[in-house]
Coordinates of C-alpha atoms (C1' of nucleotides) in Angstrom, one line a residue:
Chain A
M251 CA -0.1 -0.1 0.1
A252 CA 2.7 2.4 1.0
R253 CA 4.8 1.0 -1.6
K254 CA 2.6 2.4 -4.3
T255 CA 2.7 5.8 -2.6
E256 CA 6.5 5.7 -2.7
A257 CA 6.7 4.6 -6.2
I258 CA 4.4 7.5 -7.3
L259 CA 6.4 9.9 -5.3
T260 CA 9.7 8.7 -6.8
S261 CA 8.5 8.9 -10.5
A262 CA 6.8 12.3 -9.8
R263 CA 10.0 13.6 -8.4
T264 CA 11.9 12.5 -11.7
L265 CA 9.3 14.0 -14.0
F266 CA 8.7 17.3 -12.1
L267 CA 12.5 17.8 -12.1
E268 CA 12.9 16.9 -15.8
R269 CA 9.9 18.8 -17.3
G270 CA 8.6 21.2 -14.7
Y271 CA 5.3 21.5 -13.0
D272 CA 2.9 22.4 -15.9
A273 CA 4.6 20.0 -18.5
T274 CA 4.3 16.9 -16.1
T275 CA 1.0 15.1 -16.8
L276 CA -0.6 12.8 -14.1
D277 CA -1.0 10.3 -16.9
D278 CA 2.7 10.4 -17.2
V279 CA 3.2 9.9 -13.4
A280 CA 0.8 7.1 -13.4
A281 CA 2.4 5.4 -16.3
A282 CA 6.0 5.9 -14.9
S283 CA 4.9 4.4 -11.6
N284 CA 3.3 1.6 -13.2
V285 CA 0.1 2.5 -11.5
A286 CA -3.4 3.4 -12.6
K287 CA -4.2 7.2 -12.6
T288 CA -6.9 6.5 -10.0
T289 CA -4.2 5.2 -7.6
V290 CA -2.4 8.6 -8.0
Y291 CA -5.7 10.3 -6.8
N292 CA -6.2 7.8 -4.0
N293 CA -3.0 8.5 -2.5
F294 CA -2.8 12.3 -3.3
R295 CA -5.5 14.8 -3.3
D296 CA -4.5 16.5 -6.5
K297 CA -1.7 17.6 -8.8
E298 CA -0.7 20.5 -6.3
H299 CA -0.7 18.3 -3.2
L300 CA 1.5 15.7 -5.1
F301 CA 3.9 18.5 -6.1
S302 CA 3.9 19.7 -2.5
E303 CA 4.8 16.2 -1.1
V304 CA 7.6 15.8 -3.7
I305 CA 9.3 19.1 -2.7
E306 CA 8.7 18.3 1.1
S307 CA 10.3 15.1 0.7
I308 CA 13.3 16.5 -1.0
T309 CA 13.4 19.3 1.7
A310 CA 13.3 16.8 4.5
R311 CA 16.2 14.9 2.9
S312 CA 18.4 17.9 2.6
T313 CA 19.4 17.6 6.3
V314 CA 21.4 14.5 5.4
I315 CA 23.1 16.1 2.5
L316 CA 24.0 19.1 4.8
A317 CA 25.9 16.5 6.9
A318 CA 28.4 15.8 4.2
L319 CA 29.2 19.5 4.2
E320 CA 29.5 19.9 8.0
E321 CA 32.2 17.2 8.2
P322 CA 35.2 18.9 6.8
L323 CA 34.0 22.2 8.3
F324 CA 34.7 21.0 11.9
S325 CA 37.7 18.9 11.5
D326 CA 41.0 19.7 13.1
S327 CA 43.1 20.4 10.0
P328 CA 44.3 24.1 9.2
V329 CA 41.5 26.7 8.3
E330 CA 42.5 26.8 4.7
D331 CA 42.2 23.1 4.3
R332 CA 38.8 23.0 6.0
L333 CA 37.5 25.8 3.8
I334 CA 39.0 24.4 0.7
E335 CA 37.4 20.9 1.3
F336 CA 34.1 22.5 2.1
G337 CA 34.2 24.5 -1.1
N338 CA 34.8 21.7 -3.2
R339 CA 32.1 19.7 -1.6
L340 CA 29.6 22.6 -1.8
V341 CA 30.3 23.5 -5.5
T342 CA 30.4 20.1 -6.8
G343 CA 27.2 19.2 -4.9
V344 CA 25.4 22.4 -6.0
L345 CA 26.3 21.8 -9.7
Q346 CA 25.0 18.3 -9.8
P347 CA 22.5 18.2 -12.7
S348 CA 19.7 17.2 -10.4
V349 CA 20.3 20.0 -7.9
I350 CA 20.3 22.5 -10.7
Q351 CA 17.0 21.0 -12.0
L352 CA 15.7 21.2 -8.4
R353 CA 16.7 24.8 -8.1
R354 CA 15.2 25.6 -11.4
L355 CA 12.0 24.1 -10.3
A356 CA 11.9 25.9 -7.1
I357 CA 12.7 29.3 -8.8
A358 CA 10.0 28.6 -11.5
E359 CA 7.2 27.8 -9.0
A360 CA 8.1 30.3 -6.2
P361 CA 5.2 32.4 -7.2
R362 CA 2.6 29.5 -7.3
F363 CA 3.8 27.8 -4.1
P364 CA 5.5 30.6 -2.1
E365 CA 5.4 29.1 1.5
L366 CA 6.5 25.8 0.1
V367 CA 9.5 27.2 -1.8
T368 CA 10.5 29.4 1.1
R369 CA 10.4 26.5 3.4
F370 CA 12.6 24.6 0.9
W371 CA 15.0 27.6 0.8
S372 CA 15.4 27.7 4.5
H373 CA 16.2 24.1 4.7
G374 CA 18.8 24.1 1.9
P375 CA 20.5 27.2 0.9
G376 CA 19.6 29.1 4.1
R377 CA 21.0 26.3 6.4
T378 CA 24.2 26.1 4.4
T379 CA 25.3 29.6 5.3
E380 CA 24.1 29.4 8.8
L381 CA 26.4 26.3 9.0
L382 CA 29.3 28.2 7.6
A383 CA 28.6 31.1 9.9
R384 CA 29.0 28.9 12.9
A385 CA 32.3 27.4 11.5
L386 CA 33.6 31.0 10.9
R387 CA 32.6 32.1 14.3
E388 CA 34.4 29.3 15.7
A389 CA 37.5 30.1 13.7
D390 CA 37.4 33.5 15.0
S391 CA 37.2 32.5 18.5
R392 CA 40.2 30.1 18.0
G393 CA 42.1 33.0 16.7
E394 CA 42.4 31.6 13.3
L395 CA 40.5 34.4 11.5
R396 CA 39.3 37.8 12.3
V397 CA 35.5 37.6 11.7
P398 CA 33.6 40.2 13.5
D399 CA 30.4 39.4 11.6
P400 CA 30.1 35.8 10.8
N401 CA 26.8 35.9 9.1
A402 CA 27.9 38.4 6.6
A403 CA 31.3 36.8 6.2
A404 CA 29.6 33.3 5.5
L405 CA 27.4 35.0 2.8
V406 CA 30.7 36.4 1.3
L407 CA 32.3 33.2 1.0
A408 CA 29.3 31.0 0.1
Y409 CA 28.4 33.2 -2.8
T410 CA 31.9 33.8 -3.9
L411 CA 32.2 30.1 -4.2
L412 CA 29.0 29.2 -6.0
G413 CA 27.3 32.5 -7.2
A414 CA 28.9 32.6 -10.6
A415 CA 28.8 28.9 -11.2
L416 CA 25.1 28.7 -10.2
D417 CA 24.0 31.6 -12.1
R418 CA 25.6 30.3 -15.2
A419 CA 24.4 26.8 -14.7
L420 CA 20.7 27.7 -14.4
M421 CA 20.5 29.6 -17.5
V422 CA 23.2 28.3 -19.8
Q423 CA 22.5 24.7 -20.9
G424 CA 25.4 22.3 -20.7
A425 CA 27.8 24.7 -19.0
H426 CA 29.5 22.0 -17.0
M427 CA 32.7 22.9 -14.9
S428 CA 35.4 20.2 -15.0
P429 CA 36.8 19.1 -11.7
S430 CA 40.0 21.1 -12.2
D431 CA 37.9 24.2 -13.0
I432 CA 36.2 23.6 -9.7
T433 CA 39.3 23.2 -7.6
A434 CA 41.0 26.2 -9.4
H435 CA 37.9 28.4 -8.7
V436 CA 37.7 27.1 -5.0
D437 CA 41.3 27.7 -4.4
H438 CA 41.1 31.2 -5.7
S439 CA 38.0 32.1 -3.7
V440 CA 39.3 30.7 -0.6
A441 CA 42.6 32.5 -1.0
A442 CA 40.8 35.6 -1.4
F443 CA 38.6 35.1 1.5
L444 CA 41.4 34.3 3.7
R445 CA 43.3 37.5 2.7
A446 CA 40.2 39.5 3.5
Y447 CA 39.6 37.9 6.7
A448 CA 43.0 37.2 8.1
R449 CA 43.9 37.8 11.6
Chain B
M28 CA 1.1 48.9 -38.7
A29 CA 4.2 48.6 -36.7
R30 CA 2.4 50.3 -33.8
K31 CA 0.3 47.1 -33.3
T32 CA 3.5 45.0 -33.3
E33 CA 4.9 47.2 -30.6
A34 CA 1.8 47.1 -28.4
I35 CA 1.7 43.3 -28.8
L36 CA 5.2 43.2 -27.8
T37 CA 4.7 45.3 -24.8
S38 CA 1.7 43.5 -23.4
A39 CA 3.2 40.1 -24.1
R40 CA 6.3 41.2 -22.2
T41 CA 4.3 42.1 -19.0
L42 CA 2.2 39.1 -19.3
F43 CA 5.0 36.5 -19.7
L44 CA 7.0 38.2 -16.9
E45 CA 4.1 38.0 -14.5
R46 CA 2.7 34.6 -15.4
G47 CA 5.4 32.7 -17.2
Y48 CA 5.2 31.2 -20.6
D49 CA 2.7 28.4 -20.1
A50 CA 0.3 30.5 -18.0
T51 CA 0.3 33.4 -20.6
T52 CA -2.5 33.0 -23.1
L53 CA -2.6 34.4 -26.5
D54 CA -6.1 35.4 -26.0
D55 CA -4.9 37.4 -22.9
V56 CA -2.2 38.9 -24.9
A57 CA -4.5 40.0 -27.6
A58 CA -6.8 41.5 -25.1
A59 CA -4.2 43.3 -23.2
S60 CA -2.8 44.9 -26.4
N61 CA -6.6 46.0 -27.7
V62 CA -6.1 43.8 -30.8
A63 CA -7.7 40.8 -32.4
K64 CA -6.0 37.5 -31.9
T65 CA -5.8 37.1 -35.7
T66 CA -3.5 40.2 -35.6
V67 CA -1.2 38.7 -33.0
Y68 CA -0.8 35.7 -35.6
N69 CA -0.3 38.2 -38.5
N70 CA 2.6 39.8 -36.7
F71 CA 4.2 36.6 -34.9
R72 CA 4.3 33.2 -36.4
D73 CA 3.3 31.5 -33.2
K74 CA 3.8 31.6 -29.4
E75 CA 7.2 30.4 -29.4
H76 CA 8.3 33.2 -31.9
L77 CA 6.5 35.8 -30.0
F78 CA 8.2 34.8 -26.8
S79 CA 11.5 34.8 -28.6
E80 CA 11.1 38.3 -29.8
V81 CA 10.1 39.5 -26.4
I82 CA 13.2 38.1 -24.9
E83 CA 15.2 39.3 -27.7
S84 CA 14.0 42.8 -27.3
I85 CA 14.8 42.8 -23.7
T86 CA 18.2 41.4 -24.5
A87 CA 18.6 44.2 -26.9
R88 CA 18.0 47.0 -24.3
S89 CA 20.3 45.5 -21.8
T90 CA 23.2 47.3 -23.4
V91 CA 21.5 50.7 -22.4
I92 CA 21.0 49.4 -18.7
L93 CA 24.8 48.4 -18.7
A94 CA 25.7 51.8 -19.5
A95 CA 24.5 53.2 -16.1
L96 CA 26.8 50.5 -14.5
E97 CA 29.7 51.6 -16.5
E98 CA 29.7 55.1 -15.6
P99 CA 30.9 55.1 -12.0
L100 CA 33.4 52.3 -12.7
F101 CA 35.5 54.7 -14.9
S102 CA 35.2 57.9 -13.0
D103 CA 38.3 59.7 -11.4
S104 CA 37.3 59.1 -7.8
P105 CA 39.1 56.6 -5.4
V106 CA 38.6 52.9 -6.1
E107 CA 36.6 52.3 -3.1
D108 CA 34.3 55.0 -4.0
R109 CA 34.0 53.7 -7.5
L110 CA 33.4 50.1 -6.4
I111 CA 30.8 51.1 -3.8
E112 CA 29.0 53.2 -6.4
F113 CA 29.0 50.4 -8.7
G114 CA 27.9 47.9 -6.1
N115 CA 25.0 49.9 -5.1
R116 CA 23.8 50.3 -8.6
L117 CA 24.3 46.6 -9.5
V118 CA 22.5 45.4 -6.5
T119 CA 19.6 47.8 -6.5
G120 CA 19.3 47.2 -10.3
V121 CA 19.2 43.4 -10.1
L122 CA 16.7 43.4 -7.2
Q123 CA 14.2 45.2 -9.0
P124 CA 10.9 43.1 -9.2
S125 CA 10.8 43.2 -12.9
V126 CA 14.4 42.1 -13.1
I127 CA 13.8 39.3 -10.8
Q128 CA 10.8 38.2 -12.7
L129 CA 13.0 38.3 -15.9
R130 CA 15.5 36.1 -14.3
R131 CA 12.8 33.7 -13.1
L132 CA 11.4 33.5 -16.6
A133 CA 14.7 32.9 -18.1
I134 CA 15.8 30.2 -15.7
A135 CA 12.5 28.5 -16.0
E136 CA 12.5 28.4 -19.8
A137 CA 16.2 27.6 -20.2
P138 CA 15.6 24.1 -21.1
R139 CA 12.8 24.9 -23.6
F140 CA 14.7 27.8 -25.2
P141 CA 18.5 26.9 -24.7
E142 CA 20.1 29.3 -27.3
L143 CA 17.7 32.2 -26.5
V144 CA 18.5 32.2 -22.8
T145 CA 22.1 31.7 -23.4
R146 CA 22.2 34.8 -25.6
F147 CA 20.3 36.7 -22.9
W148 CA 22.8 35.5 -20.3
S149 CA 25.7 36.6 -22.4
H150 CA 24.3 40.2 -23.0
G151 CA 23.2 40.4 -19.3
P152 CA 25.0 38.9 -16.4
G153 CA 28.0 37.9 -18.8
R154 CA 28.7 41.4 -19.9
T155 CA 28.3 42.8 -16.4
T156 CA 31.4 40.9 -15.2
E157 CA 33.4 41.5 -18.4
L158 CA 32.7 45.1 -17.6
L159 CA 33.9 44.9 -14.1
A160 CA 37.0 42.8 -15.2
R161 CA 38.0 45.6 -17.4
A162 CA 37.8 48.1 -14.6
L163 CA 39.7 45.9 -12.3
R164 CA 42.4 45.4 -14.8
E165 CA 42.6 49.2 -15.3
A166 CA 42.7 49.7 -11.5
D167 CA 45.6 47.2 -11.3
S168 CA 47.7 48.8 -14.0
R169 CA 47.1 52.1 -12.4
G170 CA 48.6 50.6 -9.1
E171 CA 45.4 51.1 -7.2
L172 CA 44.9 47.4 -6.7
R173 CA 46.8 43.9 -6.9
V174 CA 44.6 42.0 -9.5
P175 CA 46.7 39.3 -11.4
D176 CA 43.5 37.6 -12.7
P177 CA 40.9 40.3 -13.3
N178 CA 38.3 37.9 -14.6
A179 CA 38.3 35.7 -11.5
A180 CA 38.5 38.8 -9.3
A181 CA 35.5 40.2 -11.1
L182 CA 33.4 37.2 -10.5
V183 CA 34.4 37.2 -6.9
L184 CA 33.2 40.8 -6.4
A185 CA 30.1 40.5 -8.7
Y186 CA 28.7 37.5 -6.9
T187 CA 29.7 38.6 -3.4
L188 CA 27.6 41.6 -4.1
L189 CA 24.5 39.9 -5.5
G190 CA 24.9 36.1 -5.0
A191 CA 23.0 36.0 -1.7
A192 CA 20.3 38.7 -2.4
L193 CA 19.6 37.2 -5.8
D194 CA 19.4 33.5 -4.6
R195 CA 17.0 34.6 -1.9
A196 CA 14.8 37.0 -4.0
L197 CA 14.4 34.3 -6.6
M198 CA 12.8 31.9 -4.2
V199 CA 11.5 33.7 -1.3
Q200 CA 8.7 35.9 -2.3
G201 CA 8.5 39.5 -0.8
A202 CA 12.1 39.3 0.6
H203 CA 12.9 42.7 -0.2
M204 CA 16.1 44.6 1.1
S205 CA 15.8 48.1 2.3
P206 CA 18.2 50.6 0.7
S207 CA 20.0 50.7 4.1
D208 CA 20.4 46.9 4.1
I209 CA 21.8 47.2 0.5
T210 CA 24.4 49.8 1.3
A211 CA 25.4 47.9 4.4
H212 CA 25.8 44.8 2.4
V213 CA 27.7 46.6 -0.4
D214 CA 30.0 48.3 2.1
H215 CA 30.9 45.0 3.8
S216 CA 31.5 43.4 0.3
V217 CA 33.5 46.1 -1.1
A218 CA 35.6 46.4 2.2
A219 CA 36.3 42.6 2.2
F220 CA 37.3 42.7 -1.6
L221 CA 39.6 45.6 -1.0
R222 CA 41.3 43.7 1.7
A223 CA 41.7 40.7 -0.4
Y224 CA 43.1 42.6 -3.5
A225 CA 45.0 45.4 -1.8
R226 CA 48.3 46.3 -3.4
Chain C
dC204 C1' -12.8 56.2 -56.6
dT205 C1' -10.4 51.9 -56.2
dC206 C1' -8.0 48.4 -54.5
dA207 C1' -4.8 46.2 -51.6
dT208 C1' -3.5 45.4 -47.0
dA209 C1' -4.2 45.3 -42.2
dC210 C1' -7.3 44.7 -38.8
dT211 C1' -11.6 43.1 -36.2
dG212 C1' -14.7 39.6 -34.0
dT213 C1' -16.4 35.6 -33.5
dA214 C1' -16.8 31.0 -34.2
dC215 C1' -14.6 26.8 -34.9
dT216 C1' -11.2 22.6 -34.8
dG217 C1' -8.2 19.6 -32.6
dG218 C1' -5.8 18.2 -28.9
dT219 C1' -4.4 18.3 -24.1
dC220 C1' -5.1 17.4 -19.3
dG221 C1' -7.0 17.5 -14.7
dG222 C1' -10.1 15.1 -12.5
dT223 C1' -14.1 11.6 -11.9
dC224 C1' -16.7 7.3 -12.6
dC225 C1' -17.4 2.5 -12.7
dA226 C1' -17.1 -2.3 -13.1
dG227 C1' -14.2 -5.6 -12.2
dT228 C1' -9.9 -8.0 -9.6
dA229 C1' -6.4 -9.1 -5.9
dC230 C1' -5.8 -9.8 -1.3
dA231 C1' -5.7 -8.8 3.4
dG232 C1' -7.6 -9.9 8.2
dT233 C1' -11.3 -12.3 10.7
Chain D
dA190 C1' -16.1 -18.4 3.2
dC191 C1' -16.9 -13.1 4.0
dT192 C1' -15.9 -8.6 3.7
dG193 C1' -13.4 -4.3 3.4
dT194 C1' -9.9 -2.0 1.3
dA195 C1' -6.6 -0.9 -2.5
dC196 C1' -5.9 -1.2 -7.0
dT197 C1' -6.8 -1.7 -12.3
dG198 C1' -8.0 0.0 -16.9
dG199 C1' -10.4 2.5 -19.5
dA200 C1' -14.1 5.5 -20.6
dC201 C1' -15.6 9.9 -20.0
dC202 C1' -16.4 15.1 -18.6
dG203 C1' -15.3 19.7 -18.8
dA204 C1' -12.3 23.4 -19.3
dC205 C1' -8.7 25.3 -21.7
dC206 C1' -5.9 26.8 -25.3
dA207 C1' -3.1 27.1 -29.7
dG208 C1' -3.9 27.9 -34.0
dT209 C1' -7.4 28.8 -38.3
dA210 C1' -11.4 30.4 -41.0
dC211 C1' -14.3 33.6 -42.5
dA212 C1' -17.1 37.4 -43.3
dG213 C1' -16.8 42.2 -42.8
dT214 C1' -14.6 47.0 -41.9
dA215 C1' -11.0 50.7 -41.8
dT216 C1' -7.5 53.1 -44.0
dG217 C1' -4.2 54.9 -46.9
dA218 C1' -1.8 55.0 -51.4
dG219 C1' -2.2 55.8 -56.3

DNA sequence: CTCATACTGTACTGGTCGGTCCAGTACAGT
DNA sequence: ACTGTACTGGACCGACCAGTACAGTATGAG
């Protein structure tokens, strides 16, 4: 019983991410889930509710993804190494095609599902900079950096790292960065950040 | 004759920006232009072509908008003042509701109109960082800053300035920054940038 | 005055899609 | 064996919408 619900949710996620909200048909969702359309309606009130649950389920999982970013941030290696490792994971993560698709979807449907997308933002991008701010505050108190305003500094570093790549990936199809492009960019960004916030 | 074309283009632009591609009806466009639907089809082959011309017309105008950014960048005031003025204009400009709508539209339709959106990106965001890179190269050669890689540095500054605000504005409805928020953020960003790229 | 061109308004076609209905089937727990 | 619940598959409704057809009107150039 719950297996069907799960199957529907999974294929709905794939289809919504690939085609967007309007272009995704509930007939397609049913077919992709090997389920009758009626079953879709037995498990979800309507298309909007299905979409909401898809996004909510992704939002819920984002906590897990953030853990992978948190780890290098609070290790005992030098600040520079910590930030570079964090930067590499952040950029490679955010540039993954499915993540780009998700962002595109969220942005496109923000006017139609304001609260939903806001909640998604808070649990994803929002949390990331909070995390970084905490790490920077700690680095400051350890005397590794001089960061009087950790929140502002976290925004600076986070968006220095992925602003350009993100903006481009969202609009320019097939604008992939090679791993070496990424490390070069991360190195440059972290170096600039360290110069700006050195003790 | 061309007056009708212009009227259609104008109301189509408004509607596409407000509602997105799918949700905009050609009946609505015709009504908003005070024109018969047939006239729309006499002036534009079909919906996709109309949309393309709307985006192209915006792309074409973007050169004019960039001029307002260029001005403070090449004045003879101190670097800091130049960058702060540039930053304020850039951020306030990009955060304007219509510009956010445009970005949302471009991102949402990037998969459907890849070449079109790529062209838009090159003429808008792409050109902006090129412009900034030129200014930074000049500042370097004047000895005001030390910028070995002007392109990379331009990305750092540009997205430090607007990455966070942009990301948030695209997803969180009604997340407006007050003018004082903007200047505070710009001041912080430019200060950090100057520390990182001081001579 | 004339004729071509652009425009109007409305009705229509054809297709899509969200959502419902229904008759029948698989299968659980009791 | 009995009953409730979930599922199937396919037909169906109603609305919407891109694009066309058509008969008639305004207008401006020669």
